[in-house]
Amino acid sequence: MAKILFFLFLVLLMGALGAGNINFSDEVILSELEDLDAEEGDEADFFDLPRWGADRGNKILVNVDSFGAVGDGSSDDTKAFVDAWKQACSTPKSVFLVPAGRSYLVNATRFRGPCAGRLRVQIEGTIVAPDDPKNWDFTKNGRIWLGFFNLTGALFQGGGVIDGSGSKWWAASCKKNKTNPCVAAPTALTIYTSSGIKVKDITIQNGQQMNFVISRSDSIQINGVKVSASEDSPNTDGIHITESTNVVLQNSRIGTGDDCVSIVNASSNIKMKRIYCGPGHGISIGSLGKDNSVGIVTGVVLDNAFLKGTTNGLRIKTWQGGSGYVRAVRFQNVMMQDVSNPIIIDQFYCDSPKSCQNQTSAVEISEIVYRNVSGTSKSRNVIKFACSDNVPCSHIVLNNINLETRDGTAEVYCNSATGIGYGYIHPSAECLNSSDKKIEQKMDAGLDEPREEYIVHSEL
């Protein structure tokens, strides 16, 4: 059944992009199906999760309504949520329930563990944030609206909604209006210093800034999540992964005003599979190296994705003056429609109202594979490797690339980047040619098992 569903997924995406733009051979499709067979074990945990109704009788239900929550969208239900959490967290086999059909206004809250047993957080209704930035207390609340800390083995599910009510925050941003002061804004949902967490079938929307952050955590599995915010909402990254390891993200749809997924410093072993991205700024590693900081990201795989109308596609972005490295990254089986900058490495990233100073140090970028990437681009440069002369990009591999512009003027840009291309490459990437004939063998052999690296902590 998994094979049939995946094959239908490919056919639908090919139809959406137009048969003239994508040419998938039978061999490619069969190869992808074989890859799925080899990796089905990665999904078993998700699809074997018990449904709420299946074992309700074995759980102790802790309903926020029982602690005084009103659920009318305007009454402050924060205290009811805090009291219900204390009860659920201290009681084994508990389910913290947010009932369906109601909207609960909750102020900034930190839900702390560790909890007794494996807590289930069943979000069936809607949790909404206060919408006025003037009432936000940064001294007390920092940049977190709903934060979950120090949990082990918790499951978040239920089909409900977490709504950050971010529209007034967006309007107050200096990116929307240059006369506004540039100030921080909260993250809608944060999972912090936790492990063995599963998040399934939850919607996170309208984040004040970032929508969903995973920070300083290990073994996080996200499945069937939907993240959405307005296309013009500033800095509303869909899922932001920082200082975290062993994260699996799959079967998710993300559309925001910033990166659909952003992976930053001290993150490793990140796997993404069957991702829809758009609108947004694409799927990004970085930014890294800001303010001469160290940035390290290793062992990232994106397999089977569709990007539509994004301002970037597959992006690695670093600031001048940084240090560290990005290594062992594989982007494969990706389709794009009307995407600007489909493949881009930018070691001169500068998200600042002022021009950035030229510096010689840079985050090193190497061992990056792009395989089976096809579709249409809104920009002439469909492949752009803008790398540092002092710290060049190396060991880049292009395999079976077919990217085209609507007017047929697709181009490739390389600066201080070396690697190889094999299979069908359109447009030709001769500027990437390397004399190192061992790259292909090394990359194919080494990417599946990322190395252990030193973890360097930095601020979010």
Short mmCIF file of C-alpha atoms in Angstrom, two decimals:
data_model
loop_
_atom_site.label_atom_id
_atom_site.label_comp_id
_atom_site.label_asym_id
_atom_site.label_seq_id
_atom_site.Cartn_x
_atom_site.Cartn_y
_atom_site.Cartn_z
CA MET A 1 0.00 0.00 0.00
CA ALA A 2 2.85 2.40 0.82
CA LYS A 3 4.30 1.84 -2.64
CA ILE A 4 0.98 2.49 -4.35
CA LEU A 5 0.39 5.70 -2.38
CA PHE A 6 3.87 6.97 -3.11
CA PHE A 7 3.53 6.19 -6.82
CA LEU A 8 0.23 8.10 -6.93
CA PHE A 9 1.95 10.98 -5.10
CA LEU A 10 4.60 11.13 -7.83
CA VAL A 11 2.04 11.01 -10.62
CA LEU A 12 0.00 13.85 -9.10
CA LEU A 13 3.04 16.04 -8.65
CA MET A 14 4.22 15.34 -12.19
CA GLY A 15 0.80 16.33 -13.45
CA ALA A 16 0.86 19.53 -11.45
CA LEU A 17 4.26 20.52 -12.85
CA GLY A 18 3.50 19.52 -16.41
CA ALA A 19 4.84 16.54 -18.27
CA GLY A 20 7.17 18.72 -20.30
CA ASN A 21 9.10 19.91 -17.29
CA ILE A 22 9.74 16.64 -15.50
CA ASN A 23 11.10 13.46 -17.02
CA PHE A 24 11.16 10.61 -14.56
CA SER A 25 12.22 7.29 -16.02
CA ASP A 26 10.82 3.96 -14.89
CA GLU A 27 14.21 3.24 -13.36
CA VAL A 28 14.06 6.35 -11.16
CA ILE A 29 10.57 5.55 -9.87
CA LEU A 30 11.49 1.95 -9.16
CA SER A 31 14.66 3.05 -7.41
CA GLU A 32 12.68 5.40 -5.15
CA LEU A 33 10.24 2.64 -4.29
CA GLU A 34 13.13 0.37 -3.36
CA ASP A 35 14.50 3.11 -1.12
CA LEU A 36 11.14 3.29 0.64
CA ASP A 37 11.23 -0.45 1.30
CA ALA A 38 14.61 -0.07 2.94
CA GLU A 39 13.41 2.75 5.19
CA GLU A 40 9.94 1.61 6.22
CA GLY A 41 11.25 0.95 9.69
CA ASP A 42 11.65 4.69 10.18
CA GLU A 43 7.89 5.13 9.88
CA ALA A 44 6.73 2.18 11.96
CA ASP A 45 6.82 4.11 15.21
CA PHE A 46 4.41 6.68 13.83
CA PHE A 47 1.85 4.41 12.29
CA ASP A 48 1.83 2.00 15.20
CA LEU A 49 0.93 4.73 17.67
CA PRO A 50 -2.31 3.91 19.50
CA ARG A 51 -5.21 6.15 18.68
CA TRP A 52 -6.88 8.07 21.46
CA GLY A 53 -10.13 6.14 21.29
CA ALA A 54 -8.37 2.78 21.20
CA ASP A 55 -7.08 2.82 24.77
CA ARG A 56 -9.03 5.61 26.43
CA GLY A 57 -10.08 3.29 29.23
CA ASN A 58 -6.46 2.66 30.25
CA LYS A 59 -5.68 6.33 30.72
CA ILE A 60 -6.43 8.88 33.38
CA LEU A 61 -8.16 11.81 31.71
CA VAL A 62 -7.19 15.29 32.86
CA ASN A 63 -9.53 17.69 31.07
CA VAL A 64 -8.77 21.41 31.21
CA ASP A 65 -12.52 22.09 31.47
CA SER A 66 -12.55 20.28 34.81
CA PHE A 67 -10.12 22.90 36.15
CA GLY A 68 -12.26 25.86 35.16
CA ALA A 69 -11.38 26.48 31.52
CA VAL A 70 -14.18 28.31 29.70
CA GLY A 71 -13.14 27.80 26.09
CA ASP A 72 -14.94 30.80 24.62
CA GLY A 73 -11.83 32.33 23.01
CA SER A 74 -11.94 35.48 25.16
CA SER A 75 -11.84 34.35 28.79
CA ASP A 76 -8.33 33.80 30.17
CA ASP A 77 -7.91 30.03 30.59
CA THR A 78 -4.24 30.14 31.56
CA LYS A 79 -4.71 29.11 35.20
CA ALA A 80 -6.92 26.17 34.24
CA PHE A 81 -4.24 24.93 31.83
CA VAL A 82 -1.49 25.31 34.44
CA ASP A 83 -3.49 23.49 37.13
CA ALA A 84 -4.50 20.70 34.75
CA TRP A 85 -0.88 20.30 33.66
CA LYS A 86 0.34 19.93 37.24
CA GLN A 87 -2.19 17.17 37.79
CA ALA A 88 -1.48 15.36 34.53
CA CYS A 89 2.29 15.63 34.80
CA SER A 90 2.34 14.19 38.32
CA THR A 91 0.00 11.28 37.53
CA PRO A 92 1.16 8.19 35.60
CA LYS A 93 -0.83 7.22 32.46
CA SER A 94 -2.37 10.65 32.18
CA VAL A 95 -3.88 12.38 29.17
CA PHE A 96 -3.82 16.17 29.22
CA LEU A 97 -6.96 16.92 27.19
CA VAL A 98 -7.89 20.09 25.32
CA PRO A 99 -11.42 19.22 24.16
CA ALA A 100 -12.71 19.65 20.62
CA GLY A 101 -15.14 22.36 19.62
CA ARG A 102 -13.76 25.07 21.87
CA SER A 103 -11.22 27.88 21.67
CA TYR A 104 -9.02 28.50 24.72
CA LEU A 105 -7.22 31.79 25.28
CA VAL A 106 -3.94 31.04 27.02
CA ASN A 107 -1.20 33.49 27.93
CA ALA A 108 2.52 32.65 27.85
CA THR A 109 3.00 29.40 29.73
CA ARG A 110 5.87 27.02 30.38
CA PHE A 111 4.71 23.43 30.84
CA ARG A 112 7.54 21.79 32.71
CA GLY A 113 8.58 18.21 33.27
CA PRO A 114 9.82 15.71 34.05
CA CYS A 115 6.47 14.00 34.29
CA ALA A 116 5.38 10.68 35.76
CA GLY A 117 5.29 8.15 32.93
CA ARG A 118 4.76 8.91 29.27
CA LEU A 119 2.34 11.79 29.19
CA ARG A 120 -0.10 12.21 26.32
CA VAL A 121 -1.07 15.73 25.28
CA GLN A 122 -4.35 15.43 23.39
CA ILE A 123 -5.09 18.71 21.60
CA GLU A 124 -8.48 18.44 19.93
CA GLY A 125 -9.68 22.02 20.31
CA THR A 126 -7.93 25.31 19.56
CA ILE A 127 -5.44 27.13 21.78
CA VAL A 128 -5.13 30.82 20.92
CA ALA A 129 -2.62 33.44 22.02
CA PRO A 130 -3.40 37.01 23.10
CA ASP A 131 -3.10 39.11 19.97
CA ASP A 132 -1.75 42.44 21.22
CA PRO A 133 2.07 42.84 21.34
CA LYS A 134 1.70 45.75 23.76
CA ASN A 135 0.61 43.34 26.48
CA TRP A 136 3.59 41.00 26.10
CA ASP A 137 6.02 40.99 29.03
CA PHE A 138 9.43 40.03 27.59
CA THR A 139 11.06 40.23 31.02
CA LYS A 140 8.71 37.56 32.36
CA ASN A 141 7.93 35.51 29.27
CA GLY A 142 10.97 35.87 27.03
CA ARG A 143 10.26 34.74 23.46
CA ILE A 144 8.15 31.69 24.25
CA TRP A 145 4.36 31.52 24.15
CA LEU A 146 3.71 27.79 24.70
CA GLY A 147 6.85 26.00 25.87
CA PHE A 148 7.26 22.36 26.88
CA PHE A 149 10.40 21.66 28.91
CA ASN A 150 12.24 18.58 30.16
CA LEU A 151 9.81 15.97 28.86
CA THR A 152 10.65 12.36 28.04
CA GLY A 153 8.53 10.09 25.88
CA ALA A 154 5.57 12.47 25.56
CA LEU A 155 3.09 12.24 22.69
CA PHE A 156 1.34 15.30 21.24
CA GLN A 157 -1.63 14.53 18.99
CA GLY A 158 -5.34 15.11 18.46
CA GLY A 159 -5.90 17.10 15.27
CA GLY A 160 -6.31 20.40 17.10
CA VAL A 161 -4.86 23.85 16.45
CA ILE A 162 -2.24 26.02 18.14
CA ASP A 163 -2.85 29.59 16.92
CA GLY A 164 -0.29 32.29 17.70
CA SER A 165 -2.59 35.18 16.64
CA GLY A 166 0.40 36.79 15.00
CA SER A 167 -1.10 39.38 12.64
CA LYS A 168 -0.51 42.39 14.91
CA TRP A 169 3.03 41.21 15.60
CA TRP A 170 3.70 41.02 11.87
CA ALA A 171 2.32 44.51 11.29
CA ALA A 172 4.65 45.87 14.00
CA SER A 173 7.77 44.31 12.43
CA CYS A 174 10.49 46.49 10.94
CA LYS A 175 10.48 44.13 7.97
CA LYS A 176 6.90 45.14 7.22
CA ASN A 177 7.46 48.83 7.93
CA LYS A 178 10.97 50.27 8.16
CA THR A 179 9.79 52.98 10.53
CA ASN A 180 8.96 50.33 13.14
CA PRO A 181 11.66 49.38 15.67
CA CYS A 182 13.24 45.96 15.11
CA VAL A 183 12.15 43.91 18.12
CA ALA A 184 11.89 40.21 18.83
CA ALA A 185 8.62 38.30 18.88
CA PRO A 186 7.56 35.04 20.56
CA THR A 187 7.61 31.53 19.13
CA ALA A 188 4.21 29.85 19.09
CA LEU A 189 5.27 26.33 20.15
CA THR A 190 8.62 25.31 21.63
CA ILE A 191 9.88 21.88 22.67
CA TYR A 192 13.00 22.38 24.78
CA THR A 193 15.51 20.04 26.45
CA SER A 194 13.31 17.02 25.82
CA SER A 195 13.76 13.56 24.34
CA GLY A 196 11.72 10.78 22.78
CA ILE A 197 8.94 13.19 21.79
CA LYS A 198 6.31 12.44 19.13
CA VAL A 199 4.16 15.15 17.55
CA LYS A 200 1.37 13.93 15.28
CA ASP A 201 -1.50 15.55 13.35
CA ILE A 202 -1.32 18.97 15.00
CA THR A 203 -1.78 22.31 13.23
CA ILE A 204 0.41 25.25 14.25
CA GLN A 205 -0.56 28.53 12.62
CA ASN A 206 -0.07 32.29 12.70
CA GLY A 207 3.03 32.21 14.87
CA GLN A 208 3.98 35.60 16.28
CA GLN A 209 7.40 34.88 14.80
CA MET A 210 8.66 31.31 14.47
CA ASN A 211 5.84 28.78 14.52
CA PHE A 212 7.44 25.60 15.92
CA VAL A 213 10.91 25.39 17.50
CA ILE A 214 12.76 22.24 18.56
CA SER A 215 15.66 23.27 20.77
CA ARG A 216 18.33 21.32 22.66
CA SER A 217 16.38 18.09 22.25
CA ASP A 218 17.03 14.56 21.03
CA SER A 219 14.97 11.88 19.28
CA ILE A 220 12.04 13.98 18.11
CA GLN A 221 9.52 12.56 15.63
CA ILE A 222 7.06 14.81 13.79
CA ASN A 223 4.42 13.35 11.50
CA GLY A 224 1.41 14.80 9.70
CA VAL A 225 1.92 18.29 11.06
CA LYS A 226 0.55 21.34 9.26
CA VAL A 227 2.21 24.72 9.74
CA SER A 228 0.81 27.87 8.18
CA ALA A 229 1.19 31.64 8.28
CA SER A 230 0.64 34.43 5.79
CA GLU A 231 3.09 34.58 2.89
CA ASP A 232 4.09 38.11 3.92
CA SER A 233 4.47 37.36 7.64
CA PRO A 234 8.09 38.15 8.65
CA ASN A 235 10.42 35.61 10.28
CA THR A 236 7.68 33.00 10.66
CA ASP A 237 9.84 29.92 10.09
CA GLY A 238 7.66 26.84 9.94
CA ILE A 239 9.80 24.34 11.85
CA HIS A 240 13.08 25.57 13.31
CA ILE A 241 15.59 23.01 14.59
CA THR A 242 18.45 24.19 16.78
CA GLU A 243 20.99 22.31 18.91
CA SER A 244 19.05 19.09 18.41
CA THR A 245 19.86 15.60 17.22
CA ASN A 246 17.99 12.65 15.70
CA VAL A 247 14.96 14.54 14.43
CA VAL A 248 12.54 12.95 11.93
CA LEU A 249 10.03 15.15 10.11
CA GLN A 250 7.66 13.56 7.60
CA ASN A 251 4.31 13.77 5.85
CA SER A 252 3.98 17.45 6.69
CA ARG A 253 2.69 20.54 4.87
CA ILE A 254 4.33 23.88 5.60
CA GLY A 255 3.56 27.31 4.18
CA THR A 256 4.81 30.50 5.87
CA GLY A 257 6.50 33.84 5.31
CA ASP A 258 9.99 32.48 5.97
CA ASP A 259 11.80 29.14 5.78
CA CYS A 260 9.51 26.12 5.73
CA VAL A 261 12.23 24.31 7.66
CA SER A 262 15.38 25.90 9.09
CA ILE A 263 18.20 23.88 10.64
CA VAL A 264 20.81 25.79 12.60
CA ASN A 265 23.82 25.32 14.83
CA ALA A 266 24.69 22.12 16.69
CA SER A 267 22.08 20.03 14.89
CA SER A 268 22.79 16.61 13.44
CA ASN A 269 21.06 13.52 12.11
CA ILE A 270 18.02 15.36 10.74
CA LYS A 271 15.77 13.44 8.36
CA MET A 272 12.89 14.96 6.39
CA LYS A 273 10.62 12.91 4.16
CA ARG A 274 7.52 13.71 2.10
CA ILE A 275 7.41 17.46 2.76
CA TYR A 276 5.24 20.04 0.99
CA CYS A 277 6.74 23.53 1.19
CA GLY A 278 5.08 26.69 -0.04
CA PRO A 279 4.72 29.55 0.23
CA GLY A 280 7.90 30.42 2.06
CA HIS A 281 11.65 30.74 1.69
CA GLY A 282 12.35 27.06 1.03
CA ILE A 283 14.15 24.45 3.08
CA SER A 284 17.27 25.90 4.66
CA ILE A 285 20.36 24.97 6.56
CA GLY A 286 21.25 28.18 8.37
CA SER A 287 21.73 30.85 8.76
CA LEU A 288 25.03 30.05 10.45
CA GLY A 289 28.04 32.09 11.53
CA LYS A 290 26.33 35.38 12.39
CA ASP A 291 28.44 37.77 14.53
CA ASN A 292 31.54 35.61 13.97
CA SER A 293 29.95 32.65 15.73
CA VAL A 294 30.61 28.94 15.24
CA GLY A 295 28.05 27.00 13.25
CA ILE A 296 28.00 23.21 12.85
CA VAL A 297 25.36 21.12 11.07
CA THR A 298 25.92 17.54 9.91
CA GLY A 299 23.95 14.58 8.64
CA VAL A 300 20.87 16.14 7.01
CA VAL A 301 18.67 14.23 4.54
CA LEU A 302 15.65 15.52 2.64
CA ASP A 303 13.93 12.76 0.66
CA ASN A 304 10.76 13.33 -1.40
CA ALA A 305 9.60 16.92 -1.29
CA PHE A 306 7.51 19.30 -3.38
CA LEU A 307 8.24 23.02 -3.26
CA LYS A 308 5.84 25.48 -4.86
CA GLY A 309 6.25 29.23 -5.32
CA THR A 310 9.01 29.60 -2.73
CA THR A 311 11.66 32.34 -2.85
CA ASN A 312 14.39 29.73 -2.43
CA GLY A 313 14.49 26.00 -2.89
CA LEU A 314 17.24 23.96 -1.25
CA ARG A 315 19.38 26.52 0.54
CA ILE A 316 22.50 26.64 2.70
CA LYS A 317 23.15 30.15 4.05
CA THR A 318 26.07 31.40 6.13
CA TRP A 319 27.36 34.79 7.20
CA GLN A 320 30.85 36.07 6.48
CA GLY A 321 33.15 35.91 9.49
CA GLY A 322 31.72 32.71 10.95
CA SER A 323 33.47 29.38 11.44
CA GLY A 324 32.53 25.72 11.74
CA TYR A 325 31.13 23.56 8.97
CA VAL A 326 28.17 22.03 7.16
CA ARG A 327 28.84 18.44 6.04
CA ALA A 328 27.13 15.28 4.92
CA VAL A 329 23.92 16.69 3.47
CA ARG A 330 21.72 14.98 0.89
CA PHE A 331 18.75 16.52 -0.94
CA GLN A 332 17.02 13.95 -3.14
CA ASN A 333 13.79 13.29 -5.02
CA VAL A 334 12.66 16.90 -4.99
CA MET A 335 10.15 18.51 -7.36
CA MET A 336 9.74 22.26 -7.72
CA GLN A 337 7.20 24.56 -9.35
CA ASP A 338 7.90 28.27 -9.90
CA VAL A 339 10.67 28.34 -7.28
CA SER A 340 13.32 31.08 -7.23
CA ASN A 341 16.90 29.94 -6.58
CA PRO A 342 16.08 26.20 -6.66
CA ILE A 343 19.56 25.15 -5.56
CA ILE A 344 21.60 27.71 -3.68
CA ILE A 345 24.63 27.87 -1.39
CA ASP A 346 25.23 31.41 -0.14
CA GLN A 347 28.29 32.08 2.01
CA PHE A 348 27.61 35.81 1.78
CA TYR A 349 24.19 35.80 3.46
CA CYS A 350 23.33 39.19 4.97
CA ASP A 351 19.89 39.66 6.49
CA SER A 352 20.58 43.15 7.81
CA PRO A 353 19.35 46.67 7.09
CA LYS A 354 23.04 47.65 6.78
CA SER A 355 25.55 46.16 4.36
CA CYS A 356 27.70 43.41 5.83
CA GLN A 357 31.45 43.84 6.16
CA ASN A 358 33.68 41.66 3.98
CA GLN A 359 35.48 39.08 6.10
CA THR A 360 37.84 36.24 5.23
CA SER A 361 36.65 33.50 7.59
CA ALA A 362 33.55 31.46 6.77
CA VAL A 363 31.60 28.36 7.70
CA GLU A 364 33.06 25.53 5.60
CA ILE A 365 30.58 23.74 3.34
CA SER A 366 31.39 20.31 1.90
CA GLU A 367 29.96 16.89 1.08
CA ILE A 368 26.63 18.14 -0.27
CA VAL A 369 24.61 15.92 -2.64
CA TYR A 370 21.70 16.98 -4.88
CA ARG A 371 20.05 13.96 -6.51
CA ASN A 372 16.91 13.76 -8.66
CA VAL A 373 15.94 17.42 -8.43
CA SER A 374 13.56 18.68 -11.13
CA GLY A 375 11.09 21.44 -11.89
CA THR A 376 10.67 25.06 -12.93
CA SER A 377 12.44 28.17 -11.69
CA LYS A 378 11.38 31.81 -11.57
CA SER A 379 15.04 32.92 -11.47
CA ARG A 380 17.59 32.61 -14.26
CA ASN A 381 20.21 31.15 -11.90
CA VAL A 382 18.69 27.76 -11.16
CA ILE A 383 21.89 26.59 -9.47
CA LYS A 384 23.97 29.10 -7.54
CA PHE A 385 27.07 28.28 -5.51
CA ALA A 386 28.29 31.62 -4.11
CA CYS A 387 31.19 30.45 -1.98
CA SER A 388 34.06 32.12 -0.16
CA ASP A 389 37.40 32.47 -1.93
CA ASN A 390 39.17 31.77 1.37
CA VAL A 391 36.93 28.87 2.50
CA PRO A 392 35.63 27.34 -0.75
CA CYS A 393 32.74 24.91 -1.04
CA SER A 394 33.98 21.43 -1.93
CA HIS A 395 32.82 17.89 -2.61
CA ILE A 396 29.51 18.97 -4.12
CA VAL A 397 27.70 16.32 -6.14
CA LEU A 398 24.96 16.87 -8.73
CA ASN A 399 23.17 13.76 -9.97
CA ASN A 400 20.13 13.79 -12.27
CA ILE A 401 19.20 17.46 -12.19
CA ASN A 402 16.57 18.93 -14.53
CA LEU A 403 15.74 22.57 -13.79
CA GLU A 404 14.26 24.95 -16.34
CA THR A 405 12.98 28.50 -16.56
CA ARG A 406 9.82 29.34 -18.45
CA ASP A 407 11.79 31.19 -21.14
CA GLY A 408 14.50 28.53 -21.40
CA THR A 409 17.34 30.72 -20.09
CA ALA A 410 18.40 28.61 -17.10
CA GLU A 411 21.94 29.26 -15.92
CA VAL A 412 24.41 27.97 -13.33
CA TYR A 413 26.65 30.22 -11.24
CA CYS A 414 29.73 29.02 -9.36
CA ASN A 415 32.26 30.92 -7.31
CA SER A 416 34.93 28.97 -5.43
CA ALA A 417 32.95 25.73 -5.58
CA THR A 418 34.22 22.34 -6.72
CA GLY A 419 32.58 18.96 -7.17
CA ILE A 420 31.20 16.70 -9.87
CA GLY A 421 28.05 16.15 -11.85
CA TYR A 422 26.92 12.82 -13.27
CA GLY A 423 23.82 11.48 -14.90
CA TYR A 424 21.59 14.00 -16.67
CA ILE A 425 22.43 17.59 -15.63
CA HIS A 426 20.40 20.47 -17.03
CA PRO A 427 21.54 23.14 -17.30
CA SER A 428 25.14 22.02 -17.58
CA ALA A 429 27.18 22.72 -14.46
CA GLU A 430 30.65 22.68 -15.98
CA CYS A 431 31.76 25.44 -13.63
CA LEU A 432 31.61 22.86 -10.82
CA ASN A 433 33.97 20.39 -12.46
CA SER A 434 36.62 18.99 -10.15
CA SER A 435 39.72 16.96 -10.85
CA ASP A 436 39.07 14.88 -7.75
CA LYS A 437 37.72 11.61 -9.17
CA LYS A 438 37.20 10.15 -5.70
CA ILE A 439 34.37 12.50 -4.75
CA GLU A 440 31.54 10.37 -6.11
CA GLN A 441 32.73 7.23 -4.36
CA LYS A 442 33.35 9.05 -1.09
CA MET A 443 29.98 10.79 -1.06
CA ASP A 444 27.93 7.68 -1.84
CA ALA A 445 29.78 5.71 0.82
CA GLY A 446 29.75 8.26 3.60
CA LEU A 447 26.45 10.10 3.69
CA ASP A 448 24.20 7.46 5.18
CA GLU A 449 26.04 7.37 8.49
CA PRO A 450 26.90 10.90 9.60
CA ARG A 451 29.88 11.24 11.86
CA GLU A 452 29.77 12.20 15.49
CA GLU A 453 30.76 15.84 15.87
CA TYR A 454 31.42 18.25 18.69
CA ILE A 455 28.25 20.08 19.73
CA VAL A 456 28.73 23.81 20.14
CA HIS A 457 25.93 25.64 21.92
CA SER A 458 24.74 29.03 20.75
CA GLU A 459 21.69 31.15 21.33
CA LEU A 460 18.51 30.52 19.36
#
